[in-house]
């Protein structure tokens, strides 16, 4: 099969290598232009060069030059894997069997760029991935293939993506490409009554509010690990928290401290009170990078009875 690939980052690289390794012919690789503010080269670009391919780096995929490159490739199908640029329908429809795209949610739920973050932050117990036909609406096209993934109680953004949705997504792209090329697929219109869209899960969304419920705080920290990193403030110091446990209280008598109060410091961690229990901080960001909760407590001179900003 002749594959045109549009993508970026490690996921785009993995998709490229998966198609090549099974014997497909990759006839075009579209990736973003180099970022002048970054010293790191684009991962997919470097992977394409390493495999003897010439990456196509158009500033926009809306122009006639991008369309002509797709025409010249004579691709059987186009595969979109971690795409950061808008891809117009005129380009998507050029290959013989059109274009398919990966998205890390069970569409139509969690349309948008931070689908995994929001699903974890809102306490979902499952998520998944969708391979679909891209349209001019963001994540709104017809569904071709879906795979479900459980979200375990202590899963983080990192574990859900890298352990599950990343490898499963690469395999799903291969499976969907085969189905489409053989005309053995179905295209299911998304149920708009079940749809929702969220924007970027940014720094503001990642702020911890200790006066909220322990489950909300625990979900937020998991959803932000490793990025953008849930954060709070100790005085003027911004503190990013990564790994944690939640300790739920069952009785009034078991309540320790007020929301945001440091209630205990151990050899490995420290505890912060909130409604419904305490969050045990296991990993956080110190001056030299990620450290244990206990190391951060020493670095900031934390003491029992002090408070993080609510």
mmCIF file of C-alpha atoms in Angstrom:
data_model
loop_
_atom_site.group_PDB
_atom_site.id
_atom_site.type_symbol
_atom_site.label_atom_id
_atom_site.label_comp_id
_atom_site.label_asym_id
_atom_site.label_seq_id
_atom_site.Cartn_x
_atom_site.Cartn_y
_atom_site.Cartn_z
ATOM 1 C CA UNK A 1 0.000 0.000 0.000
ATOM 2 C CA UNK A 2 1.213 3.514 -0.838
ATOM 3 C CA UNK A 3 0.958 5.656 2.305
ATOM 4 C CA UNK A 4 1.045 9.430 2.682
ATOM 5 C CA UNK A 5 1.606 10.388 6.319
ATOM 6 C CA UNK A 6 0.764 13.709 7.961
ATOM 7 C CA UNK A 7 1.946 14.036 11.540
ATOM 8 C CA UNK A 8 4.555 15.027 14.087
ATOM 9 C CA UNK A 9 6.212 14.034 17.342
ATOM 10 C CA UNK A 10 6.868 10.523 18.645
ATOM 11 C CA UNK A 11 3.448 9.232 17.618
ATOM 12 C CA UNK A 12 3.985 10.316 14.029
ATOM 13 C CA UNK A 13 7.401 8.640 14.087
ATOM 14 C CA UNK A 14 5.946 5.404 15.456
ATOM 15 C CA UNK A 15 3.237 5.364 12.788
ATOM 16 C CA UNK A 16 5.808 5.957 10.044
ATOM 17 C CA UNK A 17 8.004 3.132 11.266
ATOM 18 C CA UNK A 18 5.058 0.748 11.714
ATOM 19 C CA UNK A 19 3.930 1.138 8.098
ATOM 20 C CA UNK A 20 7.482 0.848 6.766
ATOM 21 C CA UNK A 21 8.330 -2.141 8.944
ATOM 22 C CA UNK A 22 5.421 -4.170 7.669
ATOM 23 C CA UNK A 23 6.342 -3.464 4.049
ATOM 24 C CA UNK A 24 4.133 -0.557 3.007
ATOM 25 C CA UNK A 25 5.593 2.135 0.772
ATOM 26 C CA UNK A 26 5.524 5.561 2.384
ATOM 27 C CA UNK A 27 5.392 7.953 -0.557
ATOM 28 C CA UNK A 28 5.064 11.274 1.299
ATOM 29 C CA UNK A 29 5.734 12.506 4.841
ATOM 30 C CA UNK A 30 4.200 15.872 5.771
ATOM 31 C CA UNK A 31 5.374 17.427 9.048
ATOM 32 C CA UNK A 32 5.486 20.957 10.507
ATOM 33 C CA UNK A 33 8.284 23.399 9.676
ATOM 34 C CA UNK A 34 11.217 23.533 12.087
ATOM 35 C CA UNK A 35 10.561 25.640 15.175
ATOM 36 C CA UNK A 36 13.213 28.395 15.298
ATOM 37 C CA UNK A 37 12.690 28.721 19.080
ATOM 38 C CA UNK A 38 13.513 25.075 19.738
ATOM 39 C CA UNK A 39 16.918 23.418 19.674
ATOM 40 C CA UNK A 40 15.269 20.003 19.227
ATOM 41 C CA UNK A 41 14.598 18.833 15.662
ATOM 42 C CA UNK A 42 11.106 17.660 14.718
ATOM 43 C CA UNK A 43 10.992 13.964 15.590
ATOM 44 C CA UNK A 44 9.020 12.820 12.546
ATOM 45 C CA UNK A 45 11.277 14.835 10.235
ATOM 46 C CA UNK A 46 14.376 13.161 11.649
ATOM 47 C CA UNK A 47 12.767 9.718 11.436
ATOM 48 C CA UNK A 48 11.841 10.255 7.782
ATOM 49 C CA UNK A 49 15.376 11.333 6.879
ATOM 50 C CA UNK A 50 16.800 8.337 8.731
ATOM 51 C CA UNK A 51 14.662 6.054 6.578
ATOM 52 C CA UNK A 52 15.785 7.710 3.340
ATOM 53 C CA UNK A 53 12.674 9.854 2.869
ATOM 54 C CA UNK A 54 12.453 13.579 2.179
ATOM 55 C CA UNK A 55 10.052 15.262 4.614
ATOM 56 C CA UNK A 56 7.624 17.867 3.272
ATOM 57 C CA UNK A 57 7.464 20.882 5.595
ATOM 58 C CA UNK A 58 4.845 23.307 4.325
ATOM 59 C CA UNK A 59 4.017 26.372 6.416
ATOM 60 C CA UNK A 60 0.378 25.657 5.560
ATOM 61 C CA UNK A 61 -1.351 22.619 4.109
ATOM 62 C CA UNK A 62 -4.045 24.790 2.557
ATOM 63 C CA UNK A 63 -1.971 25.853 -0.452
ATOM 64 C CA UNK A 64 -1.669 24.511 -3.957
ATOM 65 C CA UNK A 65 1.911 23.360 -3.317
ATOM 66 C CA UNK A 66 0.786 20.943 -0.575
ATOM 67 C CA UNK A 67 -2.052 19.655 -2.755
ATOM 68 C CA UNK A 68 0.325 19.118 -5.675
ATOM 69 C CA UNK A 69 2.730 17.199 -3.438
ATOM 70 C CA UNK A 70 -0.118 14.914 -2.410
ATOM 71 C CA UNK A 71 -1.161 14.439 -6.046
ATOM 72 C CA UNK A 72 2.421 13.662 -7.049
ATOM 73 C CA UNK A 73 2.710 11.026 -4.301
ATOM 74 C CA UNK A 74 -0.044 8.914 -5.893
ATOM 75 C CA UNK A 75 -0.906 7.668 -2.418
ATOM 76 C CA UNK A 76 -3.510 4.982 -1.888
ATOM 77 C CA UNK A 77 -4.415 6.434 1.508
ATOM 78 C CA UNK A 78 -3.367 9.320 3.753
ATOM 79 C CA UNK A 79 -2.832 8.702 7.477
ATOM 80 C CA UNK A 80 -2.957 11.544 10.025
ATOM 81 C CA UNK A 81 -0.980 10.827 13.201
ATOM 82 C CA UNK A 82 -0.626 13.644 15.762
ATOM 83 C CA UNK A 83 -1.390 16.476 13.373
ATOM 84 C CA UNK A 84 -0.762 20.089 14.450
ATOM 85 C CA UNK A 85 -1.735 21.820 11.196
ATOM 86 C CA UNK A 86 -5.189 22.260 9.669
ATOM 87 C CA UNK A 87 -5.703 19.804 6.827
ATOM 88 C CA UNK A 88 -8.373 20.925 4.315
ATOM 89 C CA UNK A 89 -10.810 18.510 2.737
ATOM 90 C CA UNK A 90 -9.313 19.235 -0.679
ATOM 91 C CA UNK A 91 -6.089 17.601 0.493
ATOM 92 C CA UNK A 92 -7.768 14.772 2.423
ATOM 93 C CA UNK A 93 -9.711 13.578 -0.619
ATOM 94 C CA UNK A 94 -6.776 13.373 -3.055
ATOM 95 C CA UNK A 95 -5.539 9.854 -2.183
ATOM 96 C CA UNK A 96 -7.395 6.950 -3.783
ATOM 97 C CA UNK A 97 -9.009 5.899 -0.497
ATOM 98 C CA UNK A 98 -9.063 9.303 1.169
ATOM 99 C CA UNK A 99 -7.681 10.028 4.648
ATOM 100 C CA UNK A 100 -7.958 8.543 8.133
ATOM 101 C CA UNK A 101 -7.064 10.201 11.441
ATOM 102 C CA UNK A 102 -6.281 9.104 15.021
ATOM 103 C CA UNK A 103 -7.827 10.738 18.086
ATOM 104 C CA UNK A 104 -7.278 9.611 21.723
ATOM 105 C CA UNK A 105 -10.887 9.474 22.913
ATOM 106 C CA UNK A 106 -14.102 7.622 22.199
ATOM 107 C CA UNK A 107 -15.598 10.197 19.885
ATOM 108 C CA UNK A 108 -17.835 12.112 20.019
ATOM 109 C CA UNK A 109 -16.856 12.482 23.691
ATOM 110 C CA UNK A 110 -13.853 14.677 24.419
ATOM 111 C CA UNK A 111 -13.279 16.324 21.096
ATOM 112 C CA UNK A 112 -10.314 18.649 21.232
ATOM 113 C CA UNK A 113 -6.570 18.734 21.882
ATOM 114 C CA UNK A 114 -6.482 17.571 25.547
ATOM 115 C CA UNK A 115 -8.911 14.667 25.443
ATOM 116 C CA UNK A 116 -6.977 12.382 27.804
ATOM 117 C CA UNK A 117 -6.373 15.102 30.429
ATOM 118 C CA UNK A 118 -10.050 16.010 30.631
ATOM 119 C CA UNK A 119 -11.241 12.404 30.779
ATOM 120 C CA UNK A 120 -8.993 11.673 33.779
ATOM 121 C CA UNK A 121 -9.697 14.990 35.502
ATOM 122 C CA UNK A 122 -13.446 14.362 35.271
ATOM 123 C CA UNK A 123 -13.147 10.898 36.779
ATOM 124 C CA UNK A 124 -13.863 8.733 33.750
ATOM 125 C CA UNK A 125 -13.197 5.026 34.285
ATOM 126 C CA UNK A 126 -12.661 4.335 30.609
ATOM 127 C CA UNK A 127 -11.510 6.131 27.498
ATOM 128 C CA UNK A 128 -10.200 4.895 24.187
ATOM 129 C CA UNK A 129 -9.249 5.899 20.691
ATOM 130 C CA UNK A 130 -11.033 6.587 17.458
ATOM 131 C CA UNK A 131 -9.893 6.281 13.858
ATOM 132 C CA UNK A 132 -12.139 8.512 11.781
ATOM 133 C CA UNK A 133 -12.531 10.458 8.580
ATOM 134 C CA UNK A 134 -11.238 13.997 9.173
ATOM 135 C CA UNK A 135 -13.605 16.805 8.269
ATOM 136 C CA UNK A 136 -13.279 20.585 8.417
ATOM 137 C CA UNK A 137 -14.820 20.405 11.905
ATOM 138 C CA UNK A 138 -12.399 19.413 14.676
ATOM 139 C CA UNK A 139 -12.781 15.680 15.459
ATOM 140 C CA UNK A 140 -16.240 15.616 13.879
ATOM 141 C CA UNK A 141 -15.884 13.150 11.001
ATOM 142 C CA UNK A 142 -17.333 9.664 10.514
ATOM 143 C CA UNK A 143 -16.030 6.905 12.800
ATOM 144 C CA UNK A 144 -14.238 3.942 11.209
ATOM 145 C CA UNK A 145 -12.776 2.118 14.215
ATOM 146 C CA UNK A 146 -12.749 2.462 18.014
ATOM 147 C CA UNK A 147 -10.852 0.732 20.834
ATOM 148 C CA UNK A 148 -11.677 1.032 24.548
ATOM 149 C CA UNK A 149 -9.116 1.437 27.353
ATOM 150 C CA UNK A 150 -9.783 1.273 31.096
ATOM 151 C CA UNK A 151 -8.575 4.118 33.312
ATOM 152 C CA UNK A 152 -7.371 2.536 36.557
ATOM 153 C CA UNK A 153 -7.808 4.454 39.851
ATOM 154 C CA UNK A 154 -4.150 5.525 39.934
ATOM 155 C CA UNK A 155 -3.529 5.901 36.220
ATOM 156 C CA UNK A 156 -2.019 9.184 35.046
ATOM 157 C CA UNK A 157 -1.965 10.985 31.730
ATOM 158 C CA UNK A 158 1.417 9.360 31.129
ATOM 159 C CA UNK A 159 0.349 5.781 31.834
ATOM 160 C CA UNK A 160 -2.917 6.010 29.896
ATOM 161 C CA UNK A 161 -1.200 7.465 26.838
ATOM 162 C CA UNK A 162 2.199 5.802 26.707
ATOM 163 C CA UNK A 163 1.163 2.384 28.030
ATOM 164 C CA UNK A 164 -2.144 2.112 26.186
ATOM 165 C CA UNK A 165 -3.387 4.745 23.737
ATOM 166 C CA UNK A 166 -0.041 5.263 22.011
ATOM 167 C CA UNK A 167 0.801 1.630 21.083
ATOM 168 C CA UNK A 168 -2.839 0.677 20.568
ATOM 169 C CA UNK A 169 -3.318 3.735 18.360
ATOM 170 C CA UNK A 170 -0.463 2.810 16.046
ATOM 171 C CA UNK A 171 -1.899 -0.695 15.614
ATOM 172 C CA UNK A 172 -5.378 0.744 15.041
ATOM 173 C CA UNK A 173 -4.087 2.972 12.229
ATOM 174 C CA UNK A 174 -2.649 -0.084 10.483
ATOM 175 C CA UNK A 175 -5.895 -2.004 10.965
ATOM 176 C CA UNK A 176 -8.078 0.855 9.766
ATOM 177 C CA UNK A 177 -5.887 1.531 6.715
ATOM 178 C CA UNK A 178 -6.236 -2.107 5.692
ATOM 179 C CA UNK A 179 -10.018 -2.045 6.157
ATOM 180 C CA UNK A 180 -10.423 1.140 4.141
ATOM 181 C CA UNK A 181 -8.096 -0.004 1.346
ATOM 182 C CA UNK A 182 -10.086 -3.254 1.074
ATOM 183 C CA UNK A 183 -13.430 -1.391 1.204
ATOM 184 C CA UNK A 184 -14.385 -3.523 4.207
ATOM 185 C CA UNK A 185 -14.957 -0.650 6.632
ATOM 186 C CA UNK A 186 -18.034 1.155 7.876
ATOM 187 C CA UNK A 187 -18.336 4.900 8.374
ATOM 188 C CA UNK A 188 -20.585 5.805 11.304
ATOM 189 C CA UNK A 189 -21.836 9.368 11.718
ATOM 190 C CA UNK A 190 -21.060 10.694 15.209
ATOM 191 C CA UNK A 191 -23.998 11.049 17.603
ATOM 192 C CA UNK A 192 -24.120 14.788 18.256
ATOM 193 C CA UNK A 193 -26.343 14.283 21.312
ATOM 194 C CA UNK A 194 -23.325 12.654 23.015
ATOM 195 C CA UNK A 195 -20.741 15.162 21.803
ATOM 196 C CA UNK A 196 -18.644 17.590 23.802
ATOM 197 C CA UNK A 197 -15.629 19.756 23.017
ATOM 198 C CA UNK A 198 -12.918 20.971 25.413
ATOM 199 C CA UNK A 199 -9.973 23.207 24.662
ATOM 200 C CA UNK A 200 -6.394 22.923 25.874
ATOM 201 C CA UNK A 201 -5.875 21.661 29.426
ATOM 202 C CA UNK A 202 -3.495 24.453 30.302
ATOM 203 C CA UNK A 203 -1.782 25.885 33.364
ATOM 204 C CA UNK A 204 -4.917 27.583 34.698
ATOM 205 C CA UNK A 205 -6.885 24.324 34.589
ATOM 206 C CA UNK A 206 -4.006 22.575 36.389
ATOM 207 C CA UNK A 207 -4.185 24.680 39.559
ATOM 208 C CA UNK A 208 -5.026 22.724 42.723
ATOM 209 C CA UNK A 209 -7.788 24.166 44.904
ATOM 210 C CA UNK A 210 -7.430 22.466 48.268
ATOM 211 C CA UNK A 211 -10.960 23.408 49.324
ATOM 212 C CA UNK A 212 -12.415 21.045 46.709
ATOM 213 C CA UNK A 213 -13.054 17.336 47.274
ATOM 214 C CA UNK A 214 -10.172 14.888 47.603
ATOM 215 C CA UNK A 215 -11.329 12.877 44.575
ATOM 216 C CA UNK A 216 -11.358 15.977 42.369
ATOM 217 C CA UNK A 217 -7.862 16.919 43.521
ATOM 218 C CA UNK A 218 -6.551 13.386 43.035
ATOM 219 C CA UNK A 219 -8.048 13.211 39.534
ATOM 220 C CA UNK A 220 -6.583 16.610 38.658
ATOM 221 C CA UNK A 221 -3.066 15.634 39.737
ATOM 222 C CA UNK A 222 -3.287 12.386 37.733
ATOM 223 C CA UNK A 223 -4.609 14.247 34.687
ATOM 224 C CA UNK A 224 -1.649 16.648 34.758
ATOM 225 C CA UNK A 225 1.098 14.064 35.200
ATOM 226 C CA UNK A 226 3.498 14.529 33.428
ATOM 227 C CA UNK A 227 2.113 17.661 31.725
ATOM 228 C CA UNK A 228 1.253 20.403 32.363
ATOM 229 C CA UNK A 229 1.866 19.462 36.020
ATOM 230 C CA UNK A 230 -0.722 20.193 38.725
ATOM 231 C CA UNK A 231 0.384 23.092 40.865
ATOM 232 C CA UNK A 232 -0.245 24.983 44.051
ATOM 233 C CA UNK A 233 1.480 27.777 45.955
ATOM 234 C CA UNK A 234 3.365 27.858 49.238
ATOM 235 C CA UNK A 235 3.691 31.541 49.942
ATOM 236 C CA UNK A 236 5.145 32.972 46.731
ATOM 237 C CA UNK A 237 6.640 29.616 45.676
ATOM 238 C CA UNK A 238 4.898 27.680 42.905
ATOM 239 C CA UNK A 239 4.934 23.949 43.646
ATOM 240 C CA UNK A 240 4.177 21.320 40.992
ATOM 241 C CA UNK A 241 2.889 17.960 42.234
ATOM 242 C CA UNK A 242 3.099 14.747 40.213
ATOM 243 C CA UNK A 243 2.743 11.372 41.961
ATOM 244 C CA UNK A 244 0.346 11.153 44.878
ATOM 245 C CA UNK A 245 -1.970 8.901 46.866
ATOM 246 C CA UNK A 246 -5.360 9.812 48.260
ATOM 247 C CA UNK A 247 -6.259 8.824 51.815
ATOM 248 C CA UNK A 248 -10.005 9.021 52.377
ATOM 249 C CA UNK A 249 -11.447 9.661 55.839
ATOM 250 C CA UNK A 250 -14.525 7.683 56.884
ATOM 251 C CA UNK A 251 -15.473 9.501 60.076
ATOM 252 C CA UNK A 252 -15.491 13.019 61.486
ATOM 253 C CA UNK A 253 -13.048 11.949 64.155
ATOM 254 C CA UNK A 254 -10.504 10.917 61.524
ATOM 255 C CA UNK A 255 -10.342 14.383 59.934
ATOM 256 C CA UNK A 256 -6.914 15.998 60.214
ATOM 257 C CA UNK A 257 -6.342 19.659 59.510
ATOM 258 C CA UNK A 258 -8.073 22.218 57.354
ATOM 259 C CA UNK A 259 -7.995 22.367 53.518
ATOM 260 C CA UNK A 260 -4.465 23.131 52.338
ATOM 261 C CA UNK A 261 -2.834 22.373 55.703
ATOM 262 C CA UNK A 262 0.289 20.226 55.903
ATOM 263 C CA UNK A 263 -0.637 17.496 58.390
ATOM 264 C CA UNK A 264 2.307 15.103 58.281
ATOM 265 C CA UNK A 265 5.828 14.828 56.872
ATOM 266 C CA UNK A 266 7.357 11.361 56.513
ATOM 267 C CA UNK A 267 10.657 9.963 55.274
ATOM 268 C CA UNK A 268 9.242 9.777 51.725
ATOM 269 C CA UNK A 269 6.334 12.191 51.449
ATOM 270 C CA UNK A 270 4.128 14.832 53.010
ATOM 271 C CA UNK A 271 0.351 15.028 53.519
ATOM 272 C CA UNK A 272 -2.019 17.900 52.715
ATOM 273 C CA UNK A 273 -5.566 18.055 54.066
ATOM 274 C CA UNK A 274 -8.598 18.587 51.854
ATOM 275 C CA UNK A 275 -12.302 17.826 51.994
ATOM 276 C CA UNK A 276 -12.757 14.080 52.356
ATOM 277 C CA UNK A 277 -9.228 13.188 53.409
ATOM 278 C CA UNK A 278 -5.586 13.893 52.687
ATOM 279 C CA UNK A 279 -3.403 13.922 49.589
ATOM 280 C CA UNK A 280 -0.022 12.277 50.125
ATOM 281 C CA UNK A 281 2.542 13.958 47.871
ATOM 282 C CA UNK A 282 5.086 11.405 46.629
ATOM 283 C CA UNK A 283 6.762 13.270 43.754
ATOM 284 C CA UNK A 284 6.996 16.991 43.102
ATOM 285 C CA UNK A 285 9.155 19.491 41.266
ATOM 286 C CA UNK A 286 12.078 20.913 43.173
ATOM 287 C CA UNK A 287 14.836 23.278 42.163
ATOM 288 C CA UNK A 288 16.790 20.458 40.495
ATOM 289 C CA UNK A 289 13.844 18.644 38.920
ATOM 290 C CA UNK A 290 11.518 15.924 40.220
ATOM 291 C CA UNK A 291 12.136 14.961 43.829
ATOM 292 C CA UNK A 292 10.320 12.980 46.511
ATOM 293 C CA UNK A 293 7.746 14.713 48.646
ATOM 294 C CA UNK A 294 10.079 14.531 51.637
ATOM 295 C CA UNK A 295 12.935 16.124 49.666
ATOM 296 C CA UNK A 296 10.665 18.977 48.599
ATOM 297 C CA UNK A 297 9.523 19.452 52.190
ATOM 298 C CA UNK A 298 13.152 19.883 53.252
ATOM 299 C CA UNK A 299 13.903 22.174 50.312
ATOM 300 C CA UNK A 300 10.991 24.499 51.157
ATOM 301 C CA UNK A 301 11.345 24.111 54.937
ATOM 302 C CA UNK A 302 7.782 22.834 55.187
ATOM 303 C CA UNK A 303 6.381 22.202 58.661
ATOM 304 C CA UNK A 304 3.240 20.556 59.969
ATOM 305 C CA UNK A 305 0.572 23.199 60.469
ATOM 306 C CA UNK A 306 1.643 25.386 57.551
ATOM 307 C CA UNK A 307 -0.685 25.934 54.610
ATOM 308 C CA UNK A 308 -0.615 25.826 50.839
ATOM 309 C CA UNK A 309 -2.707 28.514 49.186
ATOM 310 C CA UNK A 310 -6.311 27.342 48.974
#
